[in-house]
Short mmCIF file of C-alpha atoms and ligand atoms in Angstrom, two decimals:
data_model
loop_
_atom_site.label_atom_id
_atom_site.label_comp_id
_atom_site.label_asym_id
_atom_site.label_seq_id
_atom_site.Cartn_x
_atom_site.Cartn_y
_atom_site.Cartn_z
CA UNK A 1 -98.89 77.93 147.43
CA UNK A 2 -102.30 78.19 146.62
CA UNK A 3 -103.79 75.80 143.51
CA UNK A 4 -103.74 78.61 141.53
CA UNK A 5 -100.13 79.80 142.05
CA UNK A 6 -99.29 76.07 141.44
CA UNK A 7 -100.55 75.63 138.50
CA UNK A 8 -99.15 78.82 136.90
CA UNK A 9 -95.80 77.71 138.40
CA UNK A 10 -96.27 74.37 136.53
CA UNK A 11 -97.86 75.72 133.49
CA UNK A 12 -94.28 78.64 133.34
CA UNK A 13 -92.42 75.13 134.25
CA UNK A 14 -93.61 73.44 130.97
CA UNK A 15 -93.07 76.21 128.69
CA UNK A 16 -89.35 75.95 129.44
CA UNK A 17 -89.46 73.44 127.60
CA UNK A 18 -91.32 74.35 124.06
CA UNK A 19 -87.79 75.61 122.85
CA UNK A 20 -85.73 72.60 123.93
CA UNK A 21 -84.49 70.42 121.03
CA UNK A 22 -84.79 66.58 121.39
CA UNK A 23 -81.08 66.66 119.64
CA UNK A 24 -79.27 67.61 123.19
CA UNK A 25 -80.79 64.40 124.97
CA UNK A 26 -80.56 62.16 122.02
CA UNK A 27 -77.90 58.80 122.49
CA UNK A 28 -75.16 58.81 120.29
CA UNK A 29 -76.93 56.09 118.75
CA UNK A 30 -79.91 58.25 117.61
CA UNK A 31 -77.65 60.71 116.77
CA UNK A 32 -76.16 58.41 114.06
CA UNK A 33 -78.37 56.45 112.56
CA UNK A 34 -81.15 59.12 110.60
CA UNK A 35 -84.62 57.83 109.86
CA UNK A 36 -85.02 54.67 108.40
CA UNK A 37 -86.38 54.62 104.72
CA UNK A 38 -89.71 52.52 103.48
CA UNK A 39 -87.13 49.48 102.31
CA UNK A 40 -85.91 49.47 105.49
CA UNK A 41 -89.20 48.87 107.20
CA UNK A 42 -90.46 46.62 104.66
CA UNK A 43 -93.72 49.17 104.15
CA UNK A 44 -94.64 52.50 103.53
CA UNK A 45 -94.33 52.85 100.10
CA UNK A 46 -96.79 55.82 98.55
CA UNK A 47 -98.45 55.44 95.71
CA UNK A 48 -97.79 57.69 92.97
CA UNK A 49 -100.09 60.14 92.44
CA UNK A 50 -102.53 60.26 89.34
CA UNK A 51 -101.27 56.78 87.86
CA UNK A 52 -104.50 54.13 87.28
CA UNK A 53 -102.80 51.29 87.84
CA UNK A 54 -99.60 51.38 90.17
CA UNK A 55 -97.02 48.43 90.92
CA UNK A 56 -95.17 48.42 93.77
CA UNK A 57 -92.13 46.13 93.32
CA UNK A 58 -90.78 47.16 96.37
CA UNK A 59 -91.06 45.47 100.23
CA UNK A 60 -90.17 41.72 100.42
CA UNK A 61 -93.26 40.32 101.87
CA UNK A 62 -94.98 37.04 100.38
CA UNK A 63 -97.95 36.93 98.33
CA UNK A 64 -101.16 38.72 99.82
CA UNK A 65 -103.23 35.94 98.54
CA UNK A 66 -102.42 33.32 99.80
CA UNK A 67 -101.69 34.25 103.63
CA UNK A 68 -102.84 30.70 105.43
CA UNK A 69 -104.94 33.40 107.66
CA UNK A 70 -107.59 30.65 108.00
CA UNK A 71 -105.01 28.30 109.61
CA UNK A 72 -103.82 30.78 111.96
CA UNK A 73 -107.12 32.04 112.92
CA UNK A 74 -108.02 28.53 113.97
CA UNK A 75 -104.61 27.71 115.81
CA UNK A 76 -105.33 31.46 117.95
CA UNK A 77 -108.92 30.09 118.62
CA UNK A 78 -107.43 26.72 119.84
CA UNK A 79 -105.16 28.01 122.15
CA UNK A 80 -107.39 30.54 123.10
CA UNK A 81 -109.66 28.20 124.10
CA UNK A 82 -107.58 25.23 125.84
CA UNK A 83 -105.04 27.63 127.75
CA UNK A 84 -106.03 31.14 128.00
CA UNK A 85 -104.41 31.55 131.23
CA UNK A 86 -101.15 30.40 129.48
CA UNK A 87 -101.19 32.57 126.16
CA UNK A 88 -102.10 35.46 128.11
CA UNK A 89 -99.55 36.03 130.38
CA UNK A 90 -95.38 36.44 130.32
CA UNK A 91 -93.69 34.30 128.05
CA UNK A 92 -90.02 34.39 130.05
CA UNK A 93 -87.17 35.50 128.47
CA UNK A 94 -86.03 32.96 126.14
CA UNK A 95 -89.61 32.36 124.49
CA UNK A 96 -92.89 30.06 124.74
CA UNK A 97 -90.34 26.87 125.54
CA UNK A 98 -93.00 24.62 123.42
CA UNK A 99 -92.35 26.60 120.08
CA UNK A 100 -88.80 26.26 120.69
CA UNK A 101 -89.01 23.13 121.27
CA UNK A 102 -91.02 22.43 117.63
CA UNK A 103 -88.11 24.95 116.33
CA UNK A 104 -85.64 21.90 117.56
CA UNK A 105 -87.55 19.33 115.83
CA UNK A 106 -87.96 21.27 112.74
CA UNK A 107 -84.86 22.60 112.44
CA UNK A 108 -83.03 19.46 113.54
CA UNK A 109 -84.45 17.86 110.88
CA UNK A 110 -84.24 20.14 108.07
CA UNK A 111 -80.52 20.97 109.05
CA UNK A 112 -79.52 17.26 109.97
CA UNK A 113 -78.62 18.15 113.70
CA UNK A 114 -79.21 17.65 117.26
CA UNK A 115 -81.18 20.54 118.59
CA UNK A 116 -82.18 21.35 122.42
CA UNK A 117 -85.20 23.97 123.20
CA UNK A 118 -82.09 26.08 124.55
CA UNK A 119 -80.56 26.18 121.04
CA UNK A 120 -83.26 28.68 120.58
CA UNK A 121 -84.54 32.65 121.79
CA UNK A 122 -87.30 33.54 119.89
CA UNK A 123 -87.48 37.62 118.90
CA UNK A 124 -89.47 40.07 117.09
CA UNK A 125 -88.95 38.55 113.91
CA UNK A 126 -85.13 38.18 112.62
CA UNK A 127 -85.01 42.29 113.16
CA UNK A 128 -85.36 41.37 116.78
CA UNK A 129 -82.87 38.90 116.55
CA UNK A 130 -80.50 41.10 115.03
CA UNK A 131 -81.10 43.60 117.77
CA UNK A 132 -80.45 41.14 120.84
CA UNK A 133 -77.30 39.93 118.89
CA UNK A 134 -75.84 43.19 118.48
CA UNK A 135 -76.83 44.49 122.41
CA UNK A 136 -75.11 41.04 123.56
CA UNK A 137 -71.65 41.28 121.13
CA UNK A 138 -71.23 44.93 120.19
CA UNK A 139 -68.69 47.14 122.19
CA UNK A 140 -69.32 50.69 120.26
CA UNK A 141 -66.26 50.98 118.27
CA UNK A 142 -65.73 47.02 117.35
CA UNK A 143 -65.96 46.28 113.14
CA UNK A 144 -68.72 44.56 111.87
CA UNK A 145 -68.33 43.25 108.14
CA UNK A 146 -71.43 43.03 106.39
CA UNK A 147 -72.44 42.17 102.27
CA UNK A 148 -71.88 45.22 100.02
CA UNK A 149 -74.84 45.35 98.94
CA UNK A 150 -76.84 43.99 102.26
CA UNK A 151 -80.23 44.25 103.61
CA UNK A 152 -80.62 47.81 104.86
CA UNK A 153 -82.55 47.41 107.58
CA UNK A 154 -79.51 45.00 108.72
CA UNK A 155 -77.13 48.35 108.30
CA UNK A 156 -79.21 50.45 110.45
CA UNK A 157 -79.83 47.91 113.25
CA UNK A 158 -76.05 47.39 113.45
CA UNK A 159 -75.17 51.20 112.86
CA UNK A 160 -77.64 51.75 116.06
CA UNK A 161 -75.40 49.59 117.97
CA UNK A 162 -72.44 52.12 117.30
CA UNK A 163 -70.24 49.06 115.44
CA UNK A 164 -68.11 50.27 112.44
CA UNK A 165 -69.13 48.62 109.57
CA UNK A 166 -67.19 47.03 106.77
CA UNK A 167 -68.48 46.29 103.55
CA UNK A 168 -66.99 43.32 101.39
CA UNK A 169 -68.84 42.92 97.71
CA UNK A 170 -71.29 40.11 96.82
CA UNK A 171 -70.31 38.57 93.40
CA UNK A 172 -72.12 35.98 91.74
CA UNK A 173 -71.19 32.74 94.40
CA UNK A 174 -72.12 35.02 97.34
CA UNK A 175 -69.87 37.32 99.82
CA UNK A 176 -66.16 37.84 98.50
CA UNK A 177 -64.08 35.15 100.86
CA UNK A 178 -60.99 36.98 99.82
CA UNK A 179 -62.67 40.43 100.85
CA UNK A 180 -63.55 39.55 104.24
CA UNK A 181 -59.76 38.09 104.77
CA UNK A 182 -58.62 41.40 103.67
CA UNK A 183 -61.31 43.28 105.66
CA UNK A 184 -60.27 41.39 108.60
CA UNK A 185 -56.41 41.98 108.49
CA UNK A 186 -56.80 45.28 107.47
CA UNK A 187 -59.09 46.21 111.26
CA UNK A 188 -56.52 43.73 112.83
CA UNK A 189 -54.00 45.53 111.80
CA UNK A 190 -55.16 49.08 112.72
CA UNK A 191 -55.93 47.60 116.10
CA UNK A 192 -59.73 46.89 115.49
CA UNK A 193 -61.83 44.22 117.09
CA UNK A 194 -64.07 42.51 113.82
CA UNK A 195 -66.91 40.38 116.52
CA UNK A 196 -68.85 39.09 113.55
CA UNK A 197 -69.22 38.92 109.92
CA UNK A 198 -73.27 39.00 108.83
CA UNK A 199 -74.64 37.30 105.67
CA UNK A 200 -77.87 36.24 104.36
CA UNK A 201 -76.01 33.48 101.98
CA UNK A 202 -79.18 32.12 100.54
CA UNK A 203 -81.30 34.12 97.80
CA UNK A 204 -80.14 36.96 99.46
CA UNK A 205 -81.41 40.43 100.31
CA UNK A 206 -80.96 42.48 97.43
CA UNK A 207 -78.97 40.49 95.01
CA UNK A 208 -81.02 36.97 95.09
CA UNK A 209 -77.34 35.18 95.15
CA UNK A 210 -76.35 31.92 96.89
CA UNK A 211 -73.18 31.48 98.77
CA UNK A 212 -71.92 28.51 97.12
CA UNK A 213 -70.49 25.69 99.54
CA UNK A 214 -67.19 26.15 99.13
CA UNK A 215 -67.35 29.80 100.14
CA UNK A 216 -69.10 28.77 103.23
CA UNK A 217 -66.33 26.05 103.84
CA UNK A 218 -63.81 28.69 103.46
CA UNK A 219 -65.42 31.41 105.18
CA UNK A 220 -65.88 29.26 108.52
CA UNK A 221 -62.12 28.28 108.51
CA UNK A 222 -61.47 31.85 108.27
CA UNK A 223 -63.27 32.98 110.80
CA UNK A 224 -62.23 30.78 113.18
CA UNK A 225 -58.45 31.12 112.71
CA UNK A 226 -59.42 34.59 113.26
CA UNK A 227 -62.29 34.28 116.27
CA UNK A 228 -64.68 35.85 114.27
CA UNK A 229 -68.44 35.25 114.66
CA UNK A 230 -70.69 34.40 112.26
CA UNK A 231 -74.14 35.91 111.72
CA UNK A 232 -75.95 33.75 109.12
CA UNK A 233 -79.42 34.94 108.10
CA UNK A 234 -81.09 32.56 107.09
CA UNK A 235 -84.69 34.81 106.04
CA UNK A 236 -85.26 33.32 102.47
CA UNK A 237 -83.43 29.33 103.23
CA UNK A 238 -86.60 27.76 102.68
CA UNK A 239 -88.14 29.67 99.50
CA UNK A 240 -86.31 28.11 97.05
CA UNK A 241 -87.74 27.09 93.87
CA UNK A 242 -86.27 24.05 92.57
CA UNK A 243 -82.73 23.12 94.24
CA UNK A 244 -82.18 23.79 98.03
CA UNK A 245 -79.60 25.66 98.79
CA UNK A 246 -76.15 24.25 100.25
CA UNK A 247 -75.69 23.00 103.96
CA UNK A 248 -76.29 25.46 106.32
CA UNK A 249 -73.09 27.58 107.91
CA UNK A 250 -74.50 26.52 111.30
CA UNK A 251 -74.79 23.03 110.30
CA UNK A 252 -71.55 22.57 108.55
CA UNK A 253 -69.80 24.39 111.05
CA UNK A 254 -71.34 22.20 113.90
CA UNK A 255 -73.06 25.70 115.66
CA UNK A 256 -69.18 26.34 116.80
CA UNK A 257 -68.93 29.93 115.93
CA UNK A 258 -72.26 30.68 114.10
CA UNK A 259 -75.21 32.49 115.17
CA UNK A 260 -78.16 31.74 112.81
CA UNK A 261 -81.29 33.81 112.45
CA UNK A 262 -84.69 32.19 110.92
CA UNK A 263 -88.16 33.77 110.89
CA UNK A 264 -91.51 32.95 109.96
CA UNK A 265 -92.29 36.78 108.09
CA UNK A 266 -91.49 35.05 104.67
CA UNK A 267 -92.35 31.65 104.86
CA UNK A 268 -95.75 32.85 107.03
CA UNK A 269 -96.42 36.30 107.22
CA UNK A 270 -94.45 39.30 108.38
CA UNK A 271 -97.48 40.46 110.74
CA UNK A 272 -96.40 37.59 112.63
CA UNK A 273 -93.42 39.50 114.29
CA UNK A 274 -91.57 36.34 115.22
CA UNK A 275 -88.18 34.86 114.27
CA UNK A 276 -85.47 32.97 116.24
CA UNK A 277 -81.71 33.08 116.98
CA UNK A 278 -80.29 29.32 117.00
CA UNK A 279 -77.10 29.12 118.76
CA UNK A 280 -74.86 27.16 121.11
CA UNK A 281 -76.78 27.03 124.62
CA UNK A 282 -74.17 29.65 126.48
CA UNK A 283 -74.77 32.18 123.20
CA UNK A 284 -78.42 31.92 123.78
CA UNK A 285 -77.52 32.49 127.30
CA UNK A 286 -75.74 35.29 126.82
CA UNK A 287 -78.85 36.65 124.72
CA UNK A 288 -81.16 36.54 127.52
CA UNK A 289 -79.38 38.36 129.62
CA UNK A 290 -79.38 41.49 127.69
CA UNK A 291 -83.16 41.03 126.70
CA UNK A 292 -85.34 43.81 128.65
CA UNK A 293 -88.25 43.63 126.53
CA UNK A 294 -89.84 40.87 128.82
CA UNK A 295 -90.67 38.56 125.71
CA UNK A 296 -92.21 38.25 122.35
CA UNK A 297 -95.95 37.74 122.44
CA UNK A 298 -96.89 34.02 124.43
CA UNK A 299 -100.49 34.47 122.41
CA UNK A 300 -98.40 34.20 119.00
CA UNK A 301 -96.16 31.70 119.99
CA UNK A 302 -98.48 29.75 120.88
CA UNK A 303 -100.39 30.06 118.12
CA UNK A 304 -97.33 29.40 115.65
CA UNK A 305 -96.63 26.01 118.22
CA UNK A 306 -100.22 25.00 117.20
CA UNK A 307 -100.25 25.65 113.57
CA UNK A 308 -96.82 23.80 112.87
CA UNK A 309 -97.53 20.71 115.37
CA UNK A 310 -100.95 20.39 113.42
CA UNK A 311 -98.83 19.75 110.34
CA UNK A 312 -99.90 23.24 108.60
CA UNK A 313 -96.48 24.73 108.05
CA UNK A 314 -94.67 22.04 105.48
CA UNK A 315 -97.45 21.90 103.38
CA UNK A 316 -98.14 25.64 103.35
CA UNK A 317 -94.00 26.00 102.24
CA UNK A 318 -93.97 23.62 99.82
CA UNK A 319 -97.05 25.37 98.02
CA UNK A 320 -95.65 28.37 98.17
CA UNK A 321 -92.03 27.18 96.27
CA UNK A 322 -94.27 27.05 92.85
CA UNK A 323 -96.27 30.61 93.36
CA UNK A 324 -92.39 32.12 93.85
CA UNK A 325 -90.76 30.53 90.88
CA UNK A 326 -93.70 31.16 88.90
CA UNK A 327 -93.62 34.91 89.92
CA UNK A 328 -89.83 35.38 89.43
CA UNK A 329 -90.27 33.27 85.93
CA UNK A 330 -93.27 35.69 84.65
CA UNK A 331 -90.60 38.67 85.38
CA UNK A 332 -87.38 37.35 84.26
CA UNK A 333 -89.41 37.08 80.83
CA UNK A 334 -91.12 40.24 81.27
CA UNK A 335 -87.70 41.75 81.62
CA UNK A 336 -86.00 39.62 78.40
CA UNK A 337 -89.03 40.19 76.03
CA UNK A 338 -88.93 43.98 76.69
CA UNK A 339 -85.97 45.52 78.09
CA UNK A 340 -83.08 44.14 76.25
CA UNK A 341 -80.24 45.53 76.05
CA UNK A 342 -81.05 47.90 78.98
CA UNK A 343 -81.16 45.22 82.03
CA UNK A 344 -77.91 42.81 82.75
CA UNK A 345 -79.14 40.24 85.78
CA UNK A 346 -78.67 36.71 86.95
CA UNK A 347 -82.13 34.98 87.75
CA UNK A 348 -82.14 33.72 91.60
CA UNK A 349 -82.95 30.20 91.98
CA UNK A 350 -85.36 31.62 95.42
CA UNK A 351 -86.20 34.00 97.96
CA UNK A 352 -88.48 37.23 96.40
CA UNK A 353 -85.90 39.26 95.12
CA UNK A 354 -84.64 40.03 91.56
CA UNK A 355 -81.23 42.65 91.25
CA UNK A 356 -80.67 43.92 87.86
CA UNK A 357 -78.29 46.44 86.70
CA UNK A 358 -79.13 49.08 84.01
CA UNK A 359 -77.19 49.87 80.64
CA UNK A 360 -77.36 52.75 79.30
CA UNK A 361 -78.45 54.87 82.06
CA UNK A 362 -78.17 55.58 86.13
CA UNK A 363 -80.73 53.96 87.88
CA UNK A 364 -81.35 56.97 89.31
CA UNK A 365 -82.76 58.19 86.24
CA UNK A 366 -84.42 55.30 84.96
CA UNK A 367 -86.24 54.74 89.19
CA UNK A 368 -87.62 58.28 88.45
CA UNK A 369 -89.05 57.35 84.98
CA UNK A 370 -90.66 54.41 85.86
CA UNK A 371 -92.36 56.16 88.73
CA UNK A 372 -93.79 58.09 86.15
CA UNK A 373 -94.81 55.04 83.97
CA UNK A 374 -96.63 53.88 87.72
CA UNK A 375 -93.40 51.22 88.44
CA UNK A 376 -92.11 51.44 91.75
CA UNK A 377 -89.15 50.14 93.48
CA UNK A 378 -85.79 50.88 95.70
CA UNK A 379 -82.58 51.86 93.98
CA UNK A 380 -79.54 49.53 94.53
CA UNK A 381 -77.80 52.03 96.50
CA UNK A 382 -80.28 51.85 99.30
CA UNK A 383 -78.56 49.06 99.69
CA UNK A 384 -75.04 50.03 100.23
CA UNK A 385 -73.30 51.71 103.70
CA UNK A 386 -72.55 55.07 101.37
CA UNK A 387 -75.41 55.59 99.67
CA UNK A 388 -74.03 58.85 98.36
CA UNK A 389 -70.64 57.07 97.08
CA UNK A 390 -71.77 53.27 96.04
CA UNK A 391 -72.50 53.29 92.02
CA UNK A 392 -75.56 53.98 90.82
CA UNK A 393 -76.43 50.95 88.49
CA UNK A 394 -78.30 48.72 90.21
CA UNK A 395 -82.18 48.62 91.36
CA UNK A 396 -83.97 45.73 92.86
CA UNK A 397 -87.42 44.52 92.06
CA UNK A 398 -89.05 41.96 94.89
CA UNK A 399 -91.52 39.90 93.16
CA UNK A 400 -93.13 38.20 95.85
CA UNK A 401 -96.17 40.40 96.35
CA UNK A 402 -96.98 41.76 92.57
CA UNK A 403 -99.49 39.96 91.06
CA UNK A 404 -98.67 37.92 87.55
CA UNK A 405 -100.45 40.58 85.43
CA UNK A 406 -98.52 43.06 87.00
CA UNK A 407 -95.14 41.33 87.17
CA UNK A 408 -95.82 40.85 82.96
CA UNK A 409 -96.52 44.39 82.94
CA UNK A 410 -92.98 45.58 84.32
CA UNK A 411 -90.96 45.26 81.39
CA UNK A 412 -93.21 47.36 79.03
CA UNK A 413 -93.27 49.99 81.45
CA UNK A 414 -89.66 49.68 82.69
CA UNK A 415 -88.83 49.31 78.34
CA UNK A 416 -90.88 52.65 78.39
CA UNK A 417 -88.55 54.25 81.09
CA UNK A 418 -85.25 53.45 79.39
CA UNK A 419 -86.51 55.01 76.59
CA UNK A 420 -87.13 58.27 78.29
CA UNK A 421 -83.83 57.76 79.84
CA UNK A 422 -81.34 55.96 77.74
CA UNK A 423 -78.84 58.29 75.22
C1 PLP B 1 -82.08 39.03 105.07
C2 PLP B 1 -83.10 39.87 105.83
N1 PLP B 1 -83.02 39.78 106.88
C3 PLP B 1 -84.48 39.91 107.69
C4 PLP B 1 -85.30 40.81 107.67
C5 PLP B 1 -86.42 41.12 108.58
O1 PLP B 1 -87.64 40.14 108.38
P1 PLP B 1 -88.06 40.28 109.96
O2 PLP B 1 -89.92 40.33 109.35
O3 PLP B 1 -88.15 38.62 110.31
O4 PLP B 1 -88.15 41.25 110.99
C6 PLP B 1 -85.42 40.97 106.23
C7 PLP B 1 -86.82 41.83 105.76
O5 PLP B 1 -87.07 42.08 104.72
C8 PLP B 1 -84.28 40.38 105.15
O6 PLP B 1 -84.86 40.54 103.84
#
């Protein structure tokens, strides 16, 4: 075949693809999960057109004005100067051992445990941890129990692994353990296997609630009885305002039957993309077995180890607690002053989120009217398994990144929104 004929044949072959539909090639997973929302991805909210002073109270991201950029740069410079070859090559399946050793020391100190580096695997944020856990634990059709409502990214990740999700209500004291017992019994009586319960027990996203100590021990007992693992997402644990949350489920259970997820995203910066699973060594070994991404960036993990070892992390977190406490208080006062009797809420004791019930109008109408006032936030229904069927009564406001001026302004804007839509 001549070069020209070959070119024509290749062109004709390529053209056969023009009307091909990618959906014919997709996995069941890709067909099931659908497109994500800005809330799942923590970014991407569009500014409302035409408003001179928009406020976006949407993503769970740290305060932009206090990011420790300078300290991170210094740590990065040091590791690049001191050990360039080491930080610029692959770092191994579990992640840089030096960082895992720092984590073992730090989590051991915080939780009163003896931990080893091999009790940790490091991933791309807690999201990477959850994906790896699902990969290692789930066979399509397994049941996973989640909180209703739950962080929307978690729902997507578990759904992407073709598990059957079952939602159990979150109450003022956190996840209903009676609800978990019923869900386990229902699944078991229909011959299904419940693999794990996923929960975010401290300053939960989106409700801001904290699981009581009593419920923690009840959950541990229940799950041990049914041999159901607990996945404890501790994303906001260290970001309490005044009072520490109760002992971790991991620590109460002495690491048996519990896999704990932690992250640097909220205590330092989401752009680091570094989080970890803390678990028994045989669990960690199993997670490593199904990791195929060649590990998390050694450059970032060395930088983090350097940042922590030079004593920068603990003071930074200590400085952030009153920053978030004040932001939360300003938002709460603004809502109390301007939005009664249209809102009902419990003030959280930490974390990034405020969850409130809209009284007198559906949350969707309130959110639409608020957008006209230049105020954006996600609807509560975004955090339930079935957004269509979920009761349209709540919204989630993130106070972590908005300025104090903006937070004080939320009450008046919401009041204007309520006045437009309440009967
Ligand atoms: C409860 C919870 N888990 C996990 C994540 C994901 O965080 P990361 O940046 O560590 O992947 C978030 C982010 O908002 C979250 O709220």
